[in-house]
XYZ file of C-alpha atoms in Angstrom:
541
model
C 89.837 53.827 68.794
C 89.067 57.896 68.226
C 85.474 58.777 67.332
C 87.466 60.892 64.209
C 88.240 57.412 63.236
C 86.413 56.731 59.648
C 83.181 55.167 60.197
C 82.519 54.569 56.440
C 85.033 52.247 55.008
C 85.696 50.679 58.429
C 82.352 50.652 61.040
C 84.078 47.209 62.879
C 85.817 49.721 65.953
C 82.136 51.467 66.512
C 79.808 48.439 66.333
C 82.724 46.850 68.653
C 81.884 49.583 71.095
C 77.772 49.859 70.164
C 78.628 53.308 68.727
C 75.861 53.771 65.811
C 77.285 55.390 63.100
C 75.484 57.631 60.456
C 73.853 56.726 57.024
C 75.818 60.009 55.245
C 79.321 60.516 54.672
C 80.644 63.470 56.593
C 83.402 64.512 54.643
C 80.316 65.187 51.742
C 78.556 66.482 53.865
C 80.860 69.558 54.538
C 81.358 70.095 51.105
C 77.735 69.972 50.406
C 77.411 72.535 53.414
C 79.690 75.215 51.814
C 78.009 75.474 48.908
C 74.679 75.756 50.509
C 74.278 76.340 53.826
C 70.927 76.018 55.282
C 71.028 76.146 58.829
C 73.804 77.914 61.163
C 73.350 77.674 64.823
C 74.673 79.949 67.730
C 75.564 78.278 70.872
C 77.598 74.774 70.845
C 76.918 73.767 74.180
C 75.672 70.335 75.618
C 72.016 70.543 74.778
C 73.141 71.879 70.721
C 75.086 68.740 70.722
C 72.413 66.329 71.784
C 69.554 67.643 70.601
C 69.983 70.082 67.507
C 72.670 68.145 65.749
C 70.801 64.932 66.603
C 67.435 66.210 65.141
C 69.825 67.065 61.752
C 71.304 63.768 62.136
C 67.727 62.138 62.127
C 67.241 63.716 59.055
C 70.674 63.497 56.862
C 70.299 59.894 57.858
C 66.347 59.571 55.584
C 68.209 61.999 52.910
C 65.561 64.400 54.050
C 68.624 67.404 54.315
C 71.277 67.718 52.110
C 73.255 70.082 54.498
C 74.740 70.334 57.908
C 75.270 72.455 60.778
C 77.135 75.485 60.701
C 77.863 76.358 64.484
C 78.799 79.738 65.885
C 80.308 79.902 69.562
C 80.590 83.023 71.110
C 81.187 82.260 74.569
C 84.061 78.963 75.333
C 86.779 79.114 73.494
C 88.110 76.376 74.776
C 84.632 74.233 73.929
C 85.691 75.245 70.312
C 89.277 74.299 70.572
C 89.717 71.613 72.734
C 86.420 69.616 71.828
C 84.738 70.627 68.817
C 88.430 70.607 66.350
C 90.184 67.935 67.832
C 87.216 65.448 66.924
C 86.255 66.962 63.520
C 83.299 68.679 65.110
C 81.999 65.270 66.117
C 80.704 64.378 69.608
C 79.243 61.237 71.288
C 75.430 61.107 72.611
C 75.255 58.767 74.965
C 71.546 58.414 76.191
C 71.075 57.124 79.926
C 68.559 55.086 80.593
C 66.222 54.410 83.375
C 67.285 50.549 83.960
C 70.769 51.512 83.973
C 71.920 50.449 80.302
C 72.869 53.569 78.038
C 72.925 54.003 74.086
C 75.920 56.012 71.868
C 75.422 57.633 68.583
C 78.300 59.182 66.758
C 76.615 62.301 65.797
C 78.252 64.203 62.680
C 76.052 67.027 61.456
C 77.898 69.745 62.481
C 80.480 70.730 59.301
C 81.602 74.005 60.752
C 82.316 75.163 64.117
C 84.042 78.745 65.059
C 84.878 81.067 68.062
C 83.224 84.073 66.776
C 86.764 86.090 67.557
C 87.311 89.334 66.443
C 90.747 88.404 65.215
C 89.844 85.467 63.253
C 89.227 86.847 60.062
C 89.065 83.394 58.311
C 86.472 81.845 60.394
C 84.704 85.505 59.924
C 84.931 86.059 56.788
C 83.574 82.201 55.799
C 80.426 83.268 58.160
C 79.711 86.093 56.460
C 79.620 84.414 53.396
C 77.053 81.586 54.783
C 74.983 84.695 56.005
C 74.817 86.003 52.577
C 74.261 82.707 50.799
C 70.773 82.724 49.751
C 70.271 79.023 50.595
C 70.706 79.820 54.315
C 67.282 78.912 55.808
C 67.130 79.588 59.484
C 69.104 80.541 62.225
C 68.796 78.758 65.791
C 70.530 79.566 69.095
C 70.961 78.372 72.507
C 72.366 81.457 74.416
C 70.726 80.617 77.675
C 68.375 83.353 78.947
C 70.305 85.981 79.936
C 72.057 85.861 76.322
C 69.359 88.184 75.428
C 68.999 90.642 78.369
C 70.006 94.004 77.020
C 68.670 95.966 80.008
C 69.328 95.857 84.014
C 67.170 95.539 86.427
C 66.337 99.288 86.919
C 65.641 99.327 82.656
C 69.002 101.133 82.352
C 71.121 99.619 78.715
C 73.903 97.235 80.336
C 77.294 98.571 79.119
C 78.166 95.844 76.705
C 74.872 96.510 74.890
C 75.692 100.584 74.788
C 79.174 99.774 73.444
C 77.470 97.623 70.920
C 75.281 100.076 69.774
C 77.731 102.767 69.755
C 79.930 100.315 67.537
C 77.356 99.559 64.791
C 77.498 97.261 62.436
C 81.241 96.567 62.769
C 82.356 93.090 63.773
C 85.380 93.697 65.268
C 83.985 95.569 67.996
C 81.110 93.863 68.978
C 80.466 92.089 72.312
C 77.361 90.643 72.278
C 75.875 87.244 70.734
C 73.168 89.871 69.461
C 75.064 92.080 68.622
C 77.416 89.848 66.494
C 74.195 88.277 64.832
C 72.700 91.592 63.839
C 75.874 92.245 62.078
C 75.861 89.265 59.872
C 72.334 89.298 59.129
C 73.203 93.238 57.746
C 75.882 91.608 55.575
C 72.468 89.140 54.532
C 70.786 92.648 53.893
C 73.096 94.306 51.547
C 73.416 91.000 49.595
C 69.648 91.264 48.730
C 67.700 90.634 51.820
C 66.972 87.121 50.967
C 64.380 85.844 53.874
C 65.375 84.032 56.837
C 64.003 82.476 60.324
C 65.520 83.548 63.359
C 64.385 80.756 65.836
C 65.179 80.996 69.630
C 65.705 77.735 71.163
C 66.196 79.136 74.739
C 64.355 77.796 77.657
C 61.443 80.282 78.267
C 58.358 81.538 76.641
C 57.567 83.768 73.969
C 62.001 83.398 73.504
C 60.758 84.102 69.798
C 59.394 87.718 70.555
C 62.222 87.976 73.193
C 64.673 87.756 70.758
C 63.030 90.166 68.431
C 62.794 92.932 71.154
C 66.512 92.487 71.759
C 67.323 92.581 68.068
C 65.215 96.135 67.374
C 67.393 97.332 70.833
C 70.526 96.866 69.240
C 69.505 97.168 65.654
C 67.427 100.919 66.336
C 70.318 101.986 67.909
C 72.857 101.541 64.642
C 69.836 103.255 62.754
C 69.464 106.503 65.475
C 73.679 106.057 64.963
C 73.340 106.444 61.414
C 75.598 103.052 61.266
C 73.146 101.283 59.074
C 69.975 102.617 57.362
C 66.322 102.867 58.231
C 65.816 100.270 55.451
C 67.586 97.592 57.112
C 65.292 97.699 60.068
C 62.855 97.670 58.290
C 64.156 94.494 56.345
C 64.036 92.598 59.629
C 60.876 93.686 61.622
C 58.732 95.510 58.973
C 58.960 93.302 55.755
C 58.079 89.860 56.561
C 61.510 88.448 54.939
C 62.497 87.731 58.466
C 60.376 85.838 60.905
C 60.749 84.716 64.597
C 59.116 81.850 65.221
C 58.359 80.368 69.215
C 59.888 77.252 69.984
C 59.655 74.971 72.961
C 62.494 72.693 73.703
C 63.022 69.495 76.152
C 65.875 67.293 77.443
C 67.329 67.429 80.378
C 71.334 67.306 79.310
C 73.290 67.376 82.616
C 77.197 68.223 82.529
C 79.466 65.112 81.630
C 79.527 62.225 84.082
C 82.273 60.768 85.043
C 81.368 57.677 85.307
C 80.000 57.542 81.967
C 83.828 58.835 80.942
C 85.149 56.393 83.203
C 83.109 53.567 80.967
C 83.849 55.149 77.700
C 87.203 54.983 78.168
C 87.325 51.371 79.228
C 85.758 50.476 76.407
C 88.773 51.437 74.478
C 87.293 54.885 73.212
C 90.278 57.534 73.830
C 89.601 61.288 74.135
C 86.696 60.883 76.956
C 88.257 62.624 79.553
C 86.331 65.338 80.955
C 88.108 68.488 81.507
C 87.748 70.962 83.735
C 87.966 74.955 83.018
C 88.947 77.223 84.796
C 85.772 79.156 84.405
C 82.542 77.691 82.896
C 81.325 74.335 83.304
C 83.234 71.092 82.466
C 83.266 70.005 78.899
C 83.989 66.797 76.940
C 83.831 64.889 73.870
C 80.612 63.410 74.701
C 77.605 64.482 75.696
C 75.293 62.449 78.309
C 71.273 62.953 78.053
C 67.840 61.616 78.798
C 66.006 59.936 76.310
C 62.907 61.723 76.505
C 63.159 65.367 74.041
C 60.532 66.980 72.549
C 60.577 70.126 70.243
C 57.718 72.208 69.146
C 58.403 74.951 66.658
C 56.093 77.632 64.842
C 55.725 76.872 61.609
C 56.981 80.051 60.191
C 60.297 79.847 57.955
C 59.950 82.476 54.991
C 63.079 80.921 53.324
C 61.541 77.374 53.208
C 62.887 74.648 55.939
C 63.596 71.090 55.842
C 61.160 68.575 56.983
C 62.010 69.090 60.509
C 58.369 67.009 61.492
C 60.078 64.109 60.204
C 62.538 63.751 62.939
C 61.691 61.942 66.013
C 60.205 64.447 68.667
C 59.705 67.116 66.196
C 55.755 68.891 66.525
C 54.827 71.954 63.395
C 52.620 73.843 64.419
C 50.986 77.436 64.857
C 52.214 79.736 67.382
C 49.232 79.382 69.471
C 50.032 76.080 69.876
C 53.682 76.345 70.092
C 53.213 79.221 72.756
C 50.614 76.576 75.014
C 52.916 73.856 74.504
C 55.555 76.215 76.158
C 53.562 77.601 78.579
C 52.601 74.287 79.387
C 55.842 73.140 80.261
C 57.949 75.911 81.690
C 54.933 77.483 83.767
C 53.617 74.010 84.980
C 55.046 70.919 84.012
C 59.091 70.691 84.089
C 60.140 73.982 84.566
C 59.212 75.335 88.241
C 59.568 72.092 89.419
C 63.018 71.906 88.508
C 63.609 75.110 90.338
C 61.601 73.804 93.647
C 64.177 70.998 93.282
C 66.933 73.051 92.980
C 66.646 75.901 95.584
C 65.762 73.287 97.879
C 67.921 70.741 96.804
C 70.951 73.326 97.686
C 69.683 74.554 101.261
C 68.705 70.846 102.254
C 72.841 69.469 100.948
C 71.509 67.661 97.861
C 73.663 67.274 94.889
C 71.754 64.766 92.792
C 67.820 65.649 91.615
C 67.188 62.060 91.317
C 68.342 61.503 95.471
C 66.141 64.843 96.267
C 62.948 62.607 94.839
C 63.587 59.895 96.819
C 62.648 62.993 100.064
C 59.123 62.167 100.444
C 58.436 65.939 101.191
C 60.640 67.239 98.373
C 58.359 64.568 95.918
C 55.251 65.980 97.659
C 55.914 70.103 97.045
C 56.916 69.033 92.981
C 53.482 67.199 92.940
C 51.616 70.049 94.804
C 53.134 72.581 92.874
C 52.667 70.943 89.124
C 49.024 68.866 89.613
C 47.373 70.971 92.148
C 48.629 74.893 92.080
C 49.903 74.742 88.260
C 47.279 72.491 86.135
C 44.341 74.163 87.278
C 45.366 77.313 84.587
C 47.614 75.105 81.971
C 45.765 74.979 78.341
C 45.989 71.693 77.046
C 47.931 72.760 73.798
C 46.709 69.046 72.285
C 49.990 67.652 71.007
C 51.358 67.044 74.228
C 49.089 66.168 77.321
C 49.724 68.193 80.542
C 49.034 65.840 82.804
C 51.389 63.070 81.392
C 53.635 65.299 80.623
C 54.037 65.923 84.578
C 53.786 62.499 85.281
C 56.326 61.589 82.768
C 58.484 64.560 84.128
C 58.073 63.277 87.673
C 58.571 59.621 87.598
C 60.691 58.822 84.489
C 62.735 61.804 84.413
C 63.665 63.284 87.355
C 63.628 60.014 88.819
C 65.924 58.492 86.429
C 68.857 57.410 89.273
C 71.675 57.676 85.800
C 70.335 61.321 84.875
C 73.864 62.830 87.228
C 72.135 66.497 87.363
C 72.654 68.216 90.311
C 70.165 71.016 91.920
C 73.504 73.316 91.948
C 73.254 73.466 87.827
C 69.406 74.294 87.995
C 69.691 76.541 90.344
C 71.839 79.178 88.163
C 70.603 82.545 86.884
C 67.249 82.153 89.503
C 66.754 85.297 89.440
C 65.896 85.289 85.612
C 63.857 82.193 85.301
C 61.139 82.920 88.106
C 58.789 85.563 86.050
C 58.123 82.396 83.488
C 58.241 79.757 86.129
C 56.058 80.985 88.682
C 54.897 84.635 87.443
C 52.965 83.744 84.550
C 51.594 80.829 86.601
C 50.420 83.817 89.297
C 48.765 86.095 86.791
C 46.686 83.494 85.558
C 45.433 83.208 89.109
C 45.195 87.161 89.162
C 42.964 87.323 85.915
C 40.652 83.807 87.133
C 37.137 84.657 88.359
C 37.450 81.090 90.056
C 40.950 80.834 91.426
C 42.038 83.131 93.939
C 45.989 84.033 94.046
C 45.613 83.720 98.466
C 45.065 79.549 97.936
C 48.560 78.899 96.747
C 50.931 77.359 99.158
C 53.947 75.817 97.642
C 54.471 78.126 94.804
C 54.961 81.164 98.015
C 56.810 78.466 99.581
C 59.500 78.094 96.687
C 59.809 82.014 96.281
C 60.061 82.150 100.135
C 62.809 79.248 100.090
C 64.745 81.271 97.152
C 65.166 84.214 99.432
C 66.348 82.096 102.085
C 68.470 81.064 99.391
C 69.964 84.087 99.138
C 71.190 84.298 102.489
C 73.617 81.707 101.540
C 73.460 79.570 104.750
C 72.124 75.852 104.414
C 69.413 74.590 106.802
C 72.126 73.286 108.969
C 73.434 76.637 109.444
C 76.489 76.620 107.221
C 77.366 78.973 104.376
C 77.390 77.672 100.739
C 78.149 79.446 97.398
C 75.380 80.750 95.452
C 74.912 79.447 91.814
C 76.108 82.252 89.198
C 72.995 84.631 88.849
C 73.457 88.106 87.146
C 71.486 89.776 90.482
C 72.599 88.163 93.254
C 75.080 90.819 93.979
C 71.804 92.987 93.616
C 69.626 90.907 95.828
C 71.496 89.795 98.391
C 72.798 92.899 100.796
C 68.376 92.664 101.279
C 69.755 89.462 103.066
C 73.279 89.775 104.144
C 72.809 90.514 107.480
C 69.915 88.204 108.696
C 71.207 85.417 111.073
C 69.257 82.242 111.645
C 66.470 82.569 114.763
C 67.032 86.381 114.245
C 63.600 88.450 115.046
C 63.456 91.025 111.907
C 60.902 93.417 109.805
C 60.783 91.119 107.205
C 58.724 93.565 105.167
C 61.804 95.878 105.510
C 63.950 93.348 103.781
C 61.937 91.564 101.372
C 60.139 94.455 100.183
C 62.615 95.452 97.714
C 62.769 91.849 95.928
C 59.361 90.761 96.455
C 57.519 93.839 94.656
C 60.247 93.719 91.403
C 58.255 93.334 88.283
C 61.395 92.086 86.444
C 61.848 89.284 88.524
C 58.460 87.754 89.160
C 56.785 89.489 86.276
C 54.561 90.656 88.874
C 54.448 92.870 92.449
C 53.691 89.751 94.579
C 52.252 92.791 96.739
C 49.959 93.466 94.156
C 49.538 89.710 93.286
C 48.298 89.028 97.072
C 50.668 86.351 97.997
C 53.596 88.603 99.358
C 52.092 88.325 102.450
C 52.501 84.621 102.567
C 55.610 84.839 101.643
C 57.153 87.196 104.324
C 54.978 84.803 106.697
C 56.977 81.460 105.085
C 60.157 83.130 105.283
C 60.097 84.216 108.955
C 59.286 79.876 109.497
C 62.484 78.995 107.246
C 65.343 81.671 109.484
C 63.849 80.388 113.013
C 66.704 78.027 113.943
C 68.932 75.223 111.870
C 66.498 72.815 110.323
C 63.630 75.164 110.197
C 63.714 74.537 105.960
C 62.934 70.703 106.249
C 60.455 71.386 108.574
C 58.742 74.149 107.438
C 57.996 72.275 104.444
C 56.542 69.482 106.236
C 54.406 71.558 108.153
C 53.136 73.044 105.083
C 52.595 69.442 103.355
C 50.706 68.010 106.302
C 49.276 70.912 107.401
């Protein structure tokens, strides 16, 4: 059987399979959604497919939304073509377990799904019209967090961004996810201005004002351009039509696994193949995930909203809140741990997270880190508890043996992720009258480890290849030419990274823990096998 097979008139091929179907008929559904669209998203990768379709699958299912998903994807193509069409936009959750059994839902929210391509004037012209159809609620994306980087590291506009703004408001020579978005939401503008949420979904804190500081980039730029008028700025950030609420979301959604394709398919399901791109990550028609998710979102929707609360994992609430709950998790809880994990993971040969936890030293630094150096200056944001939210995070999660996520995946774009995962952690410190910035241990440790990282040698000596990060090519001539047991000015080399406010949101110079770290990274070039024990020195010392 196909999953585009019709699961209304004839459910025997799913419930053969334990494929639960939904309540709502999807062919209504994407009728419904053209005439009024109430929610487009940007971004159609893994977690969109398990987690934001899912929560609007929750809710078609109660009759608590009467549209679907509009989806925008501005980055892989071939996601678009070869997975999203051939299956009529459907995909298959599949939800891994901890005792080894797994659950599949045929998830069917998303109606729409386009390549945002210049050249596709259809697919572009049926966009614009969902941007101008008053119904349209809210906006979410998942563009990853360098989707809305508009600078470099020295403050300079990256080129894309400059073209963009030189472009204005005119699609079809646009590069940028921005970029693109501003444009539609001007076609919104000139329609009336009706209100509208723009919600970033993106894994990192304050992503709502982050996205709102790369809008007025692009956006004052078309005004100073005289490409669009003062009057549609001030539509977005002045007049309170358009909001941009902070979000925080959870599950950990690894790439596809193959033997979860391997199982599909002997089950008789056809299309489960994975397939494997030339550039990106692999893709297929289903989607494998934890079943642990949580989503907290700021209650702020000028346009109304459905009744996302009712879905399962699903927290309302003020942006105080929202912005602890976030804090909570990618400063303390899930976040920096991952990236221990992950830099780690690759210099000690790992390619499982759930085999690094079985390292008793690798379990101790994630429990160091998160209870000791990160709880201490975590505000309990109520909704969630920090502390069994790290213990959940710890010993149900990442040590979930059928969770196939590999240190190599966490480990991409480092270089953007630390300021959140460890800076904000570090400040905290900095402004305590209590804690002092020269007790931390492990969180130095992990920064230390990183630029070891960088060198691109493992901890038995042999080179690896980085994960994809926007400044390694930046970072790593600092590194290039240390060899292992080498005797070097360390200052002279890790000067440069270690005092870059864009990267640790901080001077660690200025933070007091530099220091440590040049003295930690001098331990981990000594000889081969100076990472492993380094660390344990540190743990037991």
């Amino acid at each position: 059987m196909k999953i585009t097979e019709c699961y209304i008139d004839d459910k025997k091929a799913f419930m053969e399979r334990n494929i639960v179907v939904p309540n709502y008929n999807a062919t209504t559904l994407k009728t419904e959604t053209e005439k009024h669209p109430r929610w487009i998203h940007f971004g159609g990768g893994n977690l969109y497919r398990c987690f934001h379709a899912k929560i609007a699958q929750d809710l078609l299912n109660e009759n608590l939304m009467d549209s679907g998903i509009v989806l925008v994807e501005s980055f892989g193509k071939e996601l678009i073509e070869q997975v999203y069409h051939p299956n009529d936009n459907k995909s298959l959750s599949v939800v891994m377990m901890a005792d080894g059994s797994f659950t599949r839902e045929l998830i069917a929210s998303t109606t729409h799904a386009s390549f945002l391509n210049k050249s596709n004037l259809q697919d572009l012209k049926f966009l614009q019209n969902v941007f101008e159809n008053d119904s349209l609620q809210f906006v979410t994306l998942t563009i990853t967090e360098k989707g809305y980087v508009v600078k470099d590291i020295a403050g300079n506009l990256l080129p894309y961004i400059q073209e963009d703004i030189q472009a204005g408001a005119d699609i079809a020579k646009l590069n940028s996810t921005l970029a693109q978005l501003a444009y539609f939401l001007y076609c919104r503008f000139q329609k009336g201005g009706k209100g509208i949420a723009l919600l970033s979904t993106d894994n990192f804190s304050h992503n709502g004002d982050r996205l709102k500081e790369s809008l007025q980039v692009i956006i004052r730029g078309w005004v100073e351009n005289k490409s669009v008028p003062q009057a549609f700025y001030s539509y977005i950030f002045e007049s309170k039509k358009v909001s941009f609420p902070y979000s925080m979301i959870d599950r950990i959604t690894p790439g596809p696994s193959q033997a979860i394709a391997d199982k599909l398919q002997a089950d008789g399901i056809e299309g489960m193949n994975i397939i494997k791109l030339e550039r990106g990550a692999p893709i297929a028609a289903f989607v494998n995930t934890e079943e642990i998710y949580y989503w907290a979102i700021e209650d702020d929707f000028p346009n109304g909203r459905p009744p996302l609360e009712k879905a399962f994992g699903v927290f309302m609430a003020d942006r105080e809140t929202v912005n602890k709950t976030d804090l909570m998790k990618v400063t303390t809880c899930l976040n920096p741990l991952h990236t221990a994990l992950a830099v780690n993971g690759c210099l000690l040969g790992y390619t499982s997270i759930y085999d690094e936890t079985k390292n008793a030293d690798l379990l101790k630094l994630i429990e160091k880190i998160g209870y000791e150096e990160g709880l201490p200056v975590v505000e309990d944001p109520k909704i969630i508890n920090p502390k069994q939210f790290i213990d959940e995070v710890i010993y149900k999660r990442f040590m979930n043996p059928n969770i196939p996520d590999m240190p190599q995946r966490i480990a991409t774009d480092t270089s953007q992720k630390l300021a959140i995962r460890f800076g904000e952690t570090i400040k905290s410190y900095m402004k305590s009258s209590t804690l002092d910035t020269k007790s931390l241990v492990f969180i130095p440790y992990v920064i230390a480890s990183w630029c070891r990282y960088l060198m691109a040698i493992d901890d038995a000596g042999k080179a690896f290849t980085p994960s994809p990060d926007p400044l390694y090519n930046v970072l790593y001539p600092n590194v290039k030419d240390i060899k292992l047991g080498d005797k070097i000015d360390v200052h002279k080399h890790l000067q440069p990274i270690l005092s870059n406010k864009q990267i640790f949101g901080v001077d660690l110079y200025e933070a007091g823990i530099a220091e440590k770290v040049e003295e930690i990274f001098v331990m981990l070039i000594q000889k081969e096998g100076a990472v492993a024990t380094t660390l344990h020195k540190l743990l037991n010392a």
